[in-house]
Amino acid sequence: MNQKSLHYKNININYYEGGKGNAIVFLHGFLENGKMWNDYAIQLSSKHRVLSIDLLGHGDTGCLGYVHSMEDMADAVFAVISQLKLRKVALIGHSMGGYVALAFAEHYPDNLRNLILINSTARADSDERVLNRNRAIELIKKDAKLFVTMAINNLFSKIARNSFPEAIIHTRQEALKTTTQGIIAALEGMKTRVDREVILHFSPYPIKFIIGKNDTVIPHKETIEELTETIVSLSVLDGGHMLHIEKKEEVLIEIIQFLKRY
């Protein structure tokens, strides 16, 4: 994968690109960056043009302001796609990346071939979730490193923490590179995002959810309820919130099969 950048609104948007064919765009989650998709990109780039974008305030992409709304991030993704003259793409988003993908789907539907969400939701934050994000912001202002360390540990189940110690260390190291401003701006953007469940009912393109039945961040039962009476494809794997690490081969198979079908 080749590392590239786009100058956008006085900042640089960093992304990785490789391969040829129908385009796939990977969007990472909160405290992650585009490099988290490297193994997937290598596997898929033999038949697809693969992009992995550092979202606003993450990785090597700069910050635009105090708040990075999901719409702001989607606009940045569209800017990259436009520069590369890609007409339709498959969007694959993990967690917060899924929120961004849904914002993109709402504002740029003509540019979507299909949509895959991994451990994500179309629902807005609950009141409790908003309260927790506000508490997190206050902690970050006092000790960002402590927050990041705690947050990364909480993304992995107890079983996963025992099974993937090196991956957790690497994830934490990458997360600690995120600036305080970038962390806060993402939290502010996530807590104010709108409900986009209507997309799941009326989208003109295929949608797939891949979720972990042990996800403690976005409980899988809530996602199953969310998808009731939709035509969204659903796969439930035996893992937690970090399925892309815990069940890498299974997630890759799910992605490949879905992309072949559509």
PDB file of C-alpha atoms in Angstrom:
ATOM      1  CA  MET A   1       0.000   0.000   0.000  1.00  0.00           C
ATOM      2  CA  ASN A   2       1.306   3.420  -0.964  1.00  0.00           C
ATOM      3  CA  GLN A   3       0.964   6.280   1.512  1.00  0.00           C
ATOM      4  CA  LYS A   4      -0.444   9.462  -0.020  1.00  0.00           C
ATOM      5  CA  SER A   5      -2.046  12.703   1.110  1.00  0.00           C
ATOM      6  CA  LEU A   6      -4.561  15.297  -0.039  1.00  0.00           C
ATOM      7  CA  HIS A   7      -4.427  18.962   0.938  1.00  0.00           C
ATOM      8  CA  TYR A   8      -7.916  19.780   2.204  1.00  0.00           C
ATOM      9  CA  LYS A   9      -9.168  22.879   4.048  1.00  0.00           C
ATOM     10  CA  ASN A  10      -5.633  23.780   5.212  1.00  0.00           C
ATOM     11  CA  ILE A  11      -4.863  20.296   6.550  1.00  0.00           C
ATOM     12  CA  ASN A  12      -3.537  17.090   5.012  1.00  0.00           C
ATOM     13  CA  ILE A  13      -5.702  13.993   4.747  1.00  0.00           C
ATOM     14  CA  ASN A  14      -3.521  10.894   4.873  1.00  0.00           C
ATOM     15  CA  TYR A  15      -4.510   7.701   3.098  1.00  0.00           C
ATOM     16  CA  TYR A  16      -3.100   4.437   1.797  1.00  0.00           C
ATOM     17  CA  GLU A  17      -3.809   3.076  -1.678  1.00  0.00           C
ATOM     18  CA  GLY A  18      -3.032  -0.034  -3.668  1.00  0.00           C
ATOM     19  CA  GLY A  19      -4.381  -2.550  -6.166  1.00  0.00           C
ATOM     20  CA  LYS A  20      -6.650  -2.299  -9.188  1.00  0.00           C
ATOM     21  CA  GLY A  21     -10.331  -3.003  -9.801  1.00  0.00           C
ATOM     22  CA  ASN A  22     -13.566  -1.930  -8.134  1.00  0.00           C
ATOM     23  CA  ALA A  23     -12.729   0.417  -5.276  1.00  0.00           C
ATOM     24  CA  ILE A  24     -12.992  -0.473  -1.588  1.00  0.00           C
ATOM     25  CA  VAL A  25     -12.611   2.276   1.031  1.00  0.00           C
ATOM     26  CA  PHE A  26     -11.836   1.233   4.624  1.00  0.00           C
ATOM     27  CA  LEU A  27     -12.750   3.563   7.503  1.00  0.00           C
ATOM     28  CA  HIS A  28     -11.246   2.922  10.924  1.00  0.00           C
ATOM     29  CA  GLY A  29     -12.774   3.334  14.365  1.00  0.00           C
ATOM     30  CA  PHE A  30     -12.199   5.796  17.204  1.00  0.00           C
ATOM     31  CA  LEU A  31      -8.525   5.991  18.332  1.00  0.00           C
ATOM     32  CA  GLU A  32      -7.493   3.845  15.371  1.00  0.00           C
ATOM     33  CA  ASN A  33      -6.042   4.787  11.972  1.00  0.00           C
ATOM     34  CA  GLY A  34      -5.871   3.559   8.407  1.00  0.00           C
ATOM     35  CA  LYS A  35      -2.993   1.178   9.101  1.00  0.00           C
ATOM     36  CA  MET A  36      -5.320  -1.098  11.067  1.00  0.00           C
ATOM     37  CA  TRP A  37      -6.583  -2.418   7.717  1.00  0.00           C
ATOM     38  CA  ASN A  38      -3.154  -3.357   6.281  1.00  0.00           C
ATOM     39  CA  ASP A  39      -3.690  -7.120   6.352  1.00  0.00           C
ATOM     40  CA  TYR A  40      -7.116  -6.764   4.750  1.00  0.00           C
ATOM     41  CA  ALA A  41      -5.770  -4.427   2.078  1.00  0.00           C
ATOM     42  CA  ILE A  42      -3.014  -6.864   1.132  1.00  0.00           C
ATOM     43  CA  GLN A  43      -5.526  -9.687   0.697  1.00  0.00           C
ATOM     44  CA  LEU A  44      -8.067  -7.629  -1.244  1.00  0.00           C
ATOM     45  CA  SER A  45      -5.753  -5.557  -3.448  1.00  0.00           C
ATOM     46  CA  SER A  46      -5.184  -8.483  -5.830  1.00  0.00           C
ATOM     47  CA  LYS A  47      -8.692  -7.948  -7.201  1.00  0.00           C
ATOM     48  CA  HIS A  48      -9.683  -4.489  -5.939  1.00  0.00           C
ATOM     49  CA  ARG A  49      -8.396  -0.964  -5.695  1.00  0.00           C
ATOM     50  CA  VAL A  50      -8.136  -0.533  -1.931  1.00  0.00           C
ATOM     51  CA  LEU A  51      -8.028   2.712   0.040  1.00  0.00           C
ATOM     52  CA  SER A  52      -7.670   3.166   3.776  1.00  0.00           C
ATOM     53  CA  ILE A  53      -8.154   6.717   5.021  1.00  0.00           C
ATOM     54  CA  ASP A  54      -6.996   8.328   8.266  1.00  0.00           C
ATOM     55  CA  LEU A  55     -10.125  10.130   9.451  1.00  0.00           C
ATOM     56  CA  LEU A  56      -9.971  13.690  10.795  1.00  0.00           C
ATOM     57  CA  GLY A  57      -7.728  14.021  13.839  1.00  0.00           C
ATOM     58  CA  HIS A  58      -6.491  10.426  13.574  1.00  0.00           C
ATOM     59  CA  GLY A  59      -3.288   8.925  12.213  1.00  0.00           C
ATOM     60  CA  ASP A  60      -1.478  11.450  10.036  1.00  0.00           C
ATOM     61  CA  THR A  61      -4.587  13.474   9.168  1.00  0.00           C
ATOM     62  CA  GLY A  62      -4.911  16.890  10.781  1.00  0.00           C
ATOM     63  CA  CYS A  63      -7.723  18.453  12.820  1.00  0.00           C
ATOM     64  CA  LEU A  64     -10.257  20.886  11.387  1.00  0.00           C
ATOM     65  CA  GLY A  65     -11.674  22.173  14.668  1.00  0.00           C
ATOM     66  CA  TYR A  66     -12.982  21.411  18.156  1.00  0.00           C
ATOM     67  CA  VAL A  67     -15.760  19.198  16.761  1.00  0.00           C
ATOM     68  CA  HIS A  68     -15.401  16.678  13.948  1.00  0.00           C
ATOM     69  CA  SER A  69     -18.949  15.736  13.034  1.00  0.00           C
ATOM     70  CA  MET A  70     -19.585  12.514  11.180  1.00  0.00           C
ATOM     71  CA  GLU A  71     -20.586  14.724   8.241  1.00  0.00           C
ATOM     72  CA  ASP A  72     -17.226  16.540   8.408  1.00  0.00           C
ATOM     73  CA  MET A  73     -15.450  13.202   8.248  1.00  0.00           C
ATOM     74  CA  ALA A  74     -17.666  11.965   5.406  1.00  0.00           C
ATOM     75  CA  ASP A  75     -16.896  15.126   3.435  1.00  0.00           C
ATOM     76  CA  ALA A  76     -13.182  14.459   3.879  1.00  0.00           C
ATOM     77  CA  VAL A  77     -13.656  10.895   2.615  1.00  0.00           C
ATOM     78  CA  PHE A  78     -15.549  12.245  -0.397  1.00  0.00           C
ATOM     79  CA  ALA A  79     -12.698  14.676  -1.088  1.00  0.00           C
ATOM     80  CA  VAL A  80     -10.250  11.769  -1.378  1.00  0.00           C
ATOM     81  CA  ILE A  81     -12.614   9.767  -3.575  1.00  0.00           C
ATOM     82  CA  SER A  82     -13.165  12.798  -5.796  1.00  0.00           C
ATOM     83  CA  GLN A  83      -9.452  13.450  -6.186  1.00  0.00           C
ATOM     84  CA  LEU A  84      -8.975   9.861  -7.332  1.00  0.00           C
ATOM     85  CA  LYS A  85     -11.980  10.175  -9.695  1.00  0.00           C
ATOM     86  CA  LEU A  86     -13.727   7.152  -8.214  1.00  0.00           C
ATOM     87  CA  ARG A  87     -17.397   7.078  -9.152  1.00  0.00           C
ATOM     88  CA  LYS A  88     -18.706   4.267  -6.930  1.00  0.00           C
ATOM     89  CA  VAL A  89     -17.015   2.603  -3.966  1.00  0.00           C
ATOM     90  CA  ALA A  90     -17.647  -0.103  -1.412  1.00  0.00           C
ATOM     91  CA  LEU A  91     -17.392   1.466   2.057  1.00  0.00           C
ATOM     92  CA  ILE A  92     -16.290  -0.683   4.989  1.00  0.00           C
ATOM     93  CA  GLY A  93     -16.391   0.982   8.405  1.00  0.00           C
ATOM     94  CA  HIS A  94     -15.546  -0.273  11.876  1.00  0.00           C
ATOM     95  CA  SER A  95     -17.390   1.320  14.836  1.00  0.00           C
ATOM     96  CA  MET A  96     -16.950   5.105  14.389  1.00  0.00           C
ATOM     97  CA  GLY A  97     -15.916   4.378  10.804  1.00  0.00           C
ATOM     98  CA  GLY A  98     -19.382   2.922  10.376  1.00  0.00           C
ATOM     99  CA  TYR A  99     -20.955   6.157  11.623  1.00  0.00           C
ATOM    100  CA  VAL A 100     -18.901   8.044   9.034  1.00  0.00           C
ATOM    101  CA  ALA A 101     -19.879   5.550   6.341  1.00  0.00           C
ATOM    102  CA  LEU A 102     -23.562   6.117   7.139  1.00  0.00           C
ATOM    103  CA  ALA A 103     -23.108   9.898   6.978  1.00  0.00           C
ATOM    104  CA  PHE A 104     -21.436   9.384   3.596  1.00  0.00           C
ATOM    105  CA  ALA A 105     -24.334   7.152   2.532  1.00  0.00           C
ATOM    106  CA  GLU A 106     -26.824   9.893   3.385  1.00  0.00           C
ATOM    107  CA  HIS A 107     -24.974  12.714   1.641  1.00  0.00           C
ATOM    108  CA  TYR A 108     -23.317  10.885  -1.268  1.00  0.00           C
ATOM    109  CA  PRO A 109     -25.579   7.910  -2.076  1.00  0.00           C
ATOM    110  CA  ASP A 110     -24.750   8.000  -5.782  1.00  0.00           C
ATOM    111  CA  ASN A 111     -21.119   7.217  -4.954  1.00  0.00           C
ATOM    112  CA  LEU A 112     -21.857   3.998  -3.053  1.00  0.00           C
ATOM    113  CA  ARG A 113     -21.776   0.515  -4.539  1.00  0.00           C
ATOM    114  CA  ASN A 114     -22.362  -1.216  -1.217  1.00  0.00           C
ATOM    115  CA  LEU A 115     -21.819  -0.758   2.510  1.00  0.00           C
ATOM    116  CA  ILE A 116     -20.324  -3.010   5.197  1.00  0.00           C
ATOM    117  CA  LEU A 117     -20.489  -2.026   8.872  1.00  0.00           C
ATOM    118  CA  ILE A 118     -18.418  -3.908  11.457  1.00  0.00           C
ATOM    119  CA  ASN A 119     -19.491  -3.564  15.090  1.00  0.00           C
ATOM    120  CA  SER A 120     -21.308  -0.321  14.377  1.00  0.00           C
ATOM    121  CA  THR A 121     -24.836   1.097  14.541  1.00  0.00           C
ATOM    122  CA  ALA A 122     -27.107   3.470  12.660  1.00  0.00           C
ATOM    123  CA  ARG A 123     -28.629   4.692  15.920  1.00  0.00           C
ATOM    124  CA  ALA A 124     -27.734   7.960  17.612  1.00  0.00           C
ATOM    125  CA  ASP A 125     -26.142   7.955  21.058  1.00  0.00           C
ATOM    126  CA  SER A 126     -28.457   7.278  23.985  1.00  0.00           C
ATOM    127  CA  ASP A 127     -28.610   9.817  26.827  1.00  0.00           C
ATOM    128  CA  GLU A 128     -26.411   7.508  28.897  1.00  0.00           C
ATOM    129  CA  ARG A 129     -23.879   7.262  26.095  1.00  0.00           C
ATOM    130  CA  VAL A 130     -23.758  11.047  25.714  1.00  0.00           C
ATOM    131  CA  LEU A 131     -23.153  11.366  29.447  1.00  0.00           C
ATOM    132  CA  ASN A 132     -20.302   8.850  29.250  1.00  0.00           C
ATOM    133  CA  ARG A 133     -18.723  10.733  26.361  1.00  0.00           C
ATOM    134  CA  ASN A 134     -18.899  13.993  28.313  1.00  0.00           C
ATOM    135  CA  ARG A 135     -17.171  12.299  31.248  1.00  0.00           C
ATOM    136  CA  ALA A 136     -14.533  10.948  28.869  1.00  0.00           C
ATOM    137  CA  ILE A 137     -13.872  14.446  27.513  1.00  0.00           C
ATOM    138  CA  GLU A 138     -13.302  15.779  31.021  1.00  0.00           C
ATOM    139  CA  LEU A 139     -10.874  12.933  31.758  1.00  0.00           C
ATOM    140  CA  ILE A 140      -8.996  13.535  28.502  1.00  0.00           C
ATOM    141  CA  LYS A 141      -8.480  17.186  29.404  1.00  0.00           C
ATOM    142  CA  LYS A 142      -6.834  16.033  32.639  1.00  0.00           C
ATOM    143  CA  ASP A 143      -4.938  12.949  31.455  1.00  0.00           C
ATOM    144  CA  ALA A 144      -5.296  11.913  27.802  1.00  0.00           C
ATOM    145  CA  LYS A 145      -2.801   9.060  28.119  1.00  0.00           C
ATOM    146  CA  LEU A 146      -4.765   7.467  30.968  1.00  0.00           C
ATOM    147  CA  PHE A 147      -7.985   7.743  28.980  1.00  0.00           C
ATOM    148  CA  VAL A 148      -6.486   6.140  25.877  1.00  0.00           C
ATOM    149  CA  THR A 149      -4.966   3.270  27.862  1.00  0.00           C
ATOM    150  CA  MET A 150      -8.284   2.566  29.608  1.00  0.00           C
ATOM    151  CA  ALA A 151     -10.318   2.963  26.415  1.00  0.00           C
ATOM    152  CA  ILE A 152      -8.205   0.502  24.400  1.00  0.00           C
ATOM    153  CA  ASN A 153      -8.292  -2.096  27.176  1.00  0.00           C
ATOM    154  CA  ASN A 154     -12.091  -1.793  27.334  1.00  0.00           C
ATOM    155  CA  LEU A 155     -12.428  -2.463  23.604  1.00  0.00           C
ATOM    156  CA  PHE A 156     -11.138  -6.002  24.112  1.00  0.00           C
ATOM    157  CA  SER A 157     -12.972  -8.690  26.046  1.00  0.00           C
ATOM    158  CA  LYS A 158     -11.189 -10.531  28.837  1.00  0.00           C
ATOM    159  CA  ILE A 159     -10.726 -13.537  26.540  1.00  0.00           C
ATOM    160  CA  ALA A 160      -9.318 -11.337  23.791  1.00  0.00           C
ATOM    161  CA  ARG A 161      -6.931  -9.606  26.208  1.00  0.00           C
ATOM    162  CA  ASN A 162      -5.441 -13.010  27.011  1.00  0.00           C
ATOM    163  CA  SER A 163      -5.381 -14.173  23.379  1.00  0.00           C
ATOM    164  CA  PHE A 164      -4.043 -11.075  21.608  1.00  0.00           C
ATOM    165  CA  PRO A 165      -1.574  -9.322  23.933  1.00  0.00           C
ATOM    166  CA  GLU A 166       0.729  -8.133  21.134  1.00  0.00           C
ATOM    167  CA  ALA A 167      -2.161  -6.784  19.041  1.00  0.00           C
ATOM    168  CA  ILE A 168      -3.463  -4.891  22.065  1.00  0.00           C
ATOM    169  CA  ILE A 169      -0.060  -3.350  22.738  1.00  0.00           C
ATOM    170  CA  HIS A 170       0.200  -2.298  19.084  1.00  0.00           C
ATOM    171  CA  THR A 171      -3.350  -0.873  19.086  1.00  0.00           C
ATOM    172  CA  ARG A 172      -2.568   1.099  22.238  1.00  0.00           C
ATOM    173  CA  GLN A 173       0.685   2.439  20.796  1.00  0.00           C
ATOM    174  CA  GLU A 174      -1.105   3.648  17.656  1.00  0.00           C
ATOM    175  CA  ALA A 175      -3.944   5.147  19.724  1.00  0.00           C
ATOM    176  CA  LEU A 176      -1.509   7.109  21.881  1.00  0.00           C
ATOM    177  CA  LYS A 177      -0.331   8.918  18.746  1.00  0.00           C
ATOM    178  CA  THR A 178      -3.776  10.529  18.425  1.00  0.00           C
ATOM    179  CA  THR A 179      -3.697  14.163  19.524  1.00  0.00           C
ATOM    180  CA  THR A 180      -5.834  15.338  22.426  1.00  0.00           C
ATOM    181  CA  GLN A 181      -7.689  17.656  20.065  1.00  0.00           C
ATOM    182  CA  GLY A 182      -8.374  14.783  17.666  1.00  0.00           C
ATOM    183  CA  ILE A 183      -9.739  12.584  20.479  1.00  0.00           C
ATOM    184  CA  ILE A 184     -12.053  15.262  21.839  1.00  0.00           C
ATOM    185  CA  ALA A 185     -13.255  16.355  18.385  1.00  0.00           C
ATOM    186  CA  ALA A 186     -14.242  12.774  17.529  1.00  0.00           C
ATOM    187  CA  LEU A 187     -16.094  12.298  20.831  1.00  0.00           C
ATOM    188  CA  GLU A 188     -17.940  15.584  20.304  1.00  0.00           C
ATOM    189  CA  GLY A 189     -18.866  14.470  16.796  1.00  0.00           C
ATOM    190  CA  MET A 190     -20.056  11.019  17.841  1.00  0.00           C
ATOM    191  CA  LYS A 191     -22.228  12.239  20.693  1.00  0.00           C
ATOM    192  CA  THR A 192     -24.120  14.659  18.426  1.00  0.00           C
ATOM    193  CA  ARG A 193     -24.569  12.355  15.418  1.00  0.00           C
ATOM    194  CA  VAL A 194     -28.085  11.839  14.114  1.00  0.00           C
ATOM    195  CA  ASP A 195     -30.049   8.606  13.850  1.00  0.00           C
ATOM    196  CA  ARG A 196     -29.709   7.070  10.389  1.00  0.00           C
ATOM    197  CA  GLU A 197     -31.790   3.906  10.749  1.00  0.00           C
ATOM    198  CA  VAL A 198     -33.915   4.996   7.791  1.00  0.00           C
ATOM    199  CA  ILE A 199     -30.966   4.153   5.522  1.00  0.00           C
ATOM    200  CA  LEU A 200     -31.199   0.522   6.610  1.00  0.00           C
ATOM    201  CA  HIS A 201     -34.790   0.369   5.379  1.00  0.00           C
ATOM    202  CA  PHE A 202     -34.621   2.279   2.108  1.00  0.00           C
ATOM    203  CA  SER A 203     -31.056   2.142   0.763  1.00  0.00           C
ATOM    204  CA  PRO A 204     -30.754   1.499  -2.999  1.00  0.00           C
ATOM    205  CA  TYR A 205     -27.470  -0.394  -2.422  1.00  0.00           C
ATOM    206  CA  PRO A 206     -26.738  -3.605  -0.470  1.00  0.00           C
ATOM    207  CA  ILE A 207     -25.773  -3.295   3.214  1.00  0.00           C
ATOM    208  CA  LYS A 208     -24.112  -5.852   5.466  1.00  0.00           C
ATOM    209  CA  PHE A 209     -23.508  -5.811   9.222  1.00  0.00           C
ATOM    210  CA  ILE A 210     -20.792  -7.962  10.791  1.00  0.00           C
ATOM    211  CA  ILE A 211     -21.091  -7.985  14.575  1.00  0.00           C
ATOM    212  CA  GLY A 212     -19.587  -9.783  17.569  1.00  0.00           C
ATOM    213  CA  LYS A 213     -21.897 -11.488  20.009  1.00  0.00           C
ATOM    214  CA  ASN A 214     -19.529 -10.550  22.843  1.00  0.00           C
ATOM    215  CA  ASP A 215     -19.308  -6.857  21.889  1.00  0.00           C
ATOM    216  CA  THR A 216     -19.533  -4.804  25.094  1.00  0.00           C
ATOM    217  CA  VAL A 217     -19.443  -1.451  23.276  1.00  0.00           C
ATOM    218  CA  ILE A 218     -22.387  -1.992  20.917  1.00  0.00           C
ATOM    219  CA  PRO A 219     -24.360  -4.983  22.290  1.00  0.00           C
ATOM    220  CA  HIS A 220     -25.227  -7.408  19.499  1.00  0.00           C
ATOM    221  CA  LYS A 221     -28.822  -7.850  20.697  1.00  0.00           C
ATOM    222  CA  GLU A 222     -29.423  -4.145  20.154  1.00  0.00           C
ATOM    223  CA  THR A 223     -28.036  -4.407  16.633  1.00  0.00           C
ATOM    224  CA  ILE A 224     -30.234  -7.415  15.835  1.00  0.00           C
ATOM    225  CA  GLU A 225     -33.247  -5.427  17.059  1.00  0.00           C
ATOM    226  CA  GLU A 226     -32.136  -2.467  14.936  1.00  0.00           C
ATOM    227  CA  LEU A 227     -32.042  -4.636  11.819  1.00  0.00           C
ATOM    228  CA  THR A 228     -35.503  -6.148  12.329  1.00  0.00           C
ATOM    229  CA  GLU A 229     -37.711  -5.688   9.260  1.00  0.00           C
ATOM    230  CA  THR A 230     -34.804  -4.524   7.109  1.00  0.00           C
ATOM    231  CA  ILE A 231     -33.218  -6.351   4.182  1.00  0.00           C
ATOM    232  CA  VAL A 232     -29.749  -5.826   5.617  1.00  0.00           C
ATOM    233  CA  SER A 233     -27.470  -8.871   5.560  1.00  0.00           C
ATOM    234  CA  LEU A 234     -26.221  -9.849   9.030  1.00  0.00           C
ATOM    235  CA  SER A 235     -23.390 -12.073  10.246  1.00  0.00           C
ATOM    236  CA  VAL A 236     -22.826 -12.667  13.963  1.00  0.00           C
ATOM    237  CA  LEU A 237     -19.348 -13.901  14.875  1.00  0.00           C
ATOM    238  CA  ASP A 238     -18.040 -15.286  18.154  1.00  0.00           C
ATOM    239  CA  GLY A 239     -15.990 -12.266  19.209  1.00  0.00           C
ATOM    240  CA  GLY A 240     -16.037  -8.794  20.713  1.00  0.00           C
ATOM    241  CA  HIS A 241     -15.801  -5.219  19.505  1.00  0.00           C
ATOM    242  CA  MET A 242     -12.420  -5.684  17.834  1.00  0.00           C
ATOM    243  CA  LEU A 243     -13.571  -8.392  15.438  1.00  0.00           C
ATOM    244  CA  HIS A 244     -11.113  -7.252  12.777  1.00  0.00           C
ATOM    245  CA  ILE A 245      -8.364  -8.463  15.114  1.00  0.00           C
ATOM    246  CA  GLU A 246     -10.093 -11.256  17.041  1.00  0.00           C
ATOM    247  CA  LYS A 247     -11.670 -12.924  14.001  1.00  0.00           C
ATOM    248  CA  LYS A 248      -9.569 -11.564  11.150  1.00  0.00           C
ATOM    249  CA  GLU A 249      -9.925 -14.527   8.782  1.00  0.00           C
ATOM    250  CA  GLU A 250     -13.668 -14.862   9.361  1.00  0.00           C
ATOM    251  CA  VAL A 251     -14.272 -11.147   8.833  1.00  0.00           C
ATOM    252  CA  LEU A 252     -12.193 -11.219   5.640  1.00  0.00           C
ATOM    253  CA  ILE A 253     -14.220 -14.163   4.320  1.00  0.00           C
ATOM    254  CA  GLU A 254     -17.480 -12.331   5.103  1.00  0.00           C
ATOM    255  CA  ILE A 255     -16.239  -9.255   3.235  1.00  0.00           C
ATOM    256  CA  ILE A 256     -15.052 -11.214   0.195  1.00  0.00           C
ATOM    257  CA  GLN A 257     -18.275 -13.197  -0.072  1.00  0.00           C
ATOM    258  CA  PHE A 258     -20.427 -10.081   0.187  1.00  0.00           C
ATOM    259  CA  LEU A 259     -18.394  -8.193  -2.404  1.00  0.00           C
ATOM    260  CA  LYS A 260     -18.594 -11.173  -4.794  1.00  0.00           C
ATOM    261  CA  ARG A 261     -22.364 -11.271  -4.409  1.00  0.00           C
ATOM    262  CA  TYR A 262     -22.795  -7.567  -5.125  1.00  0.00           C
TER     263      TYR A 262
END
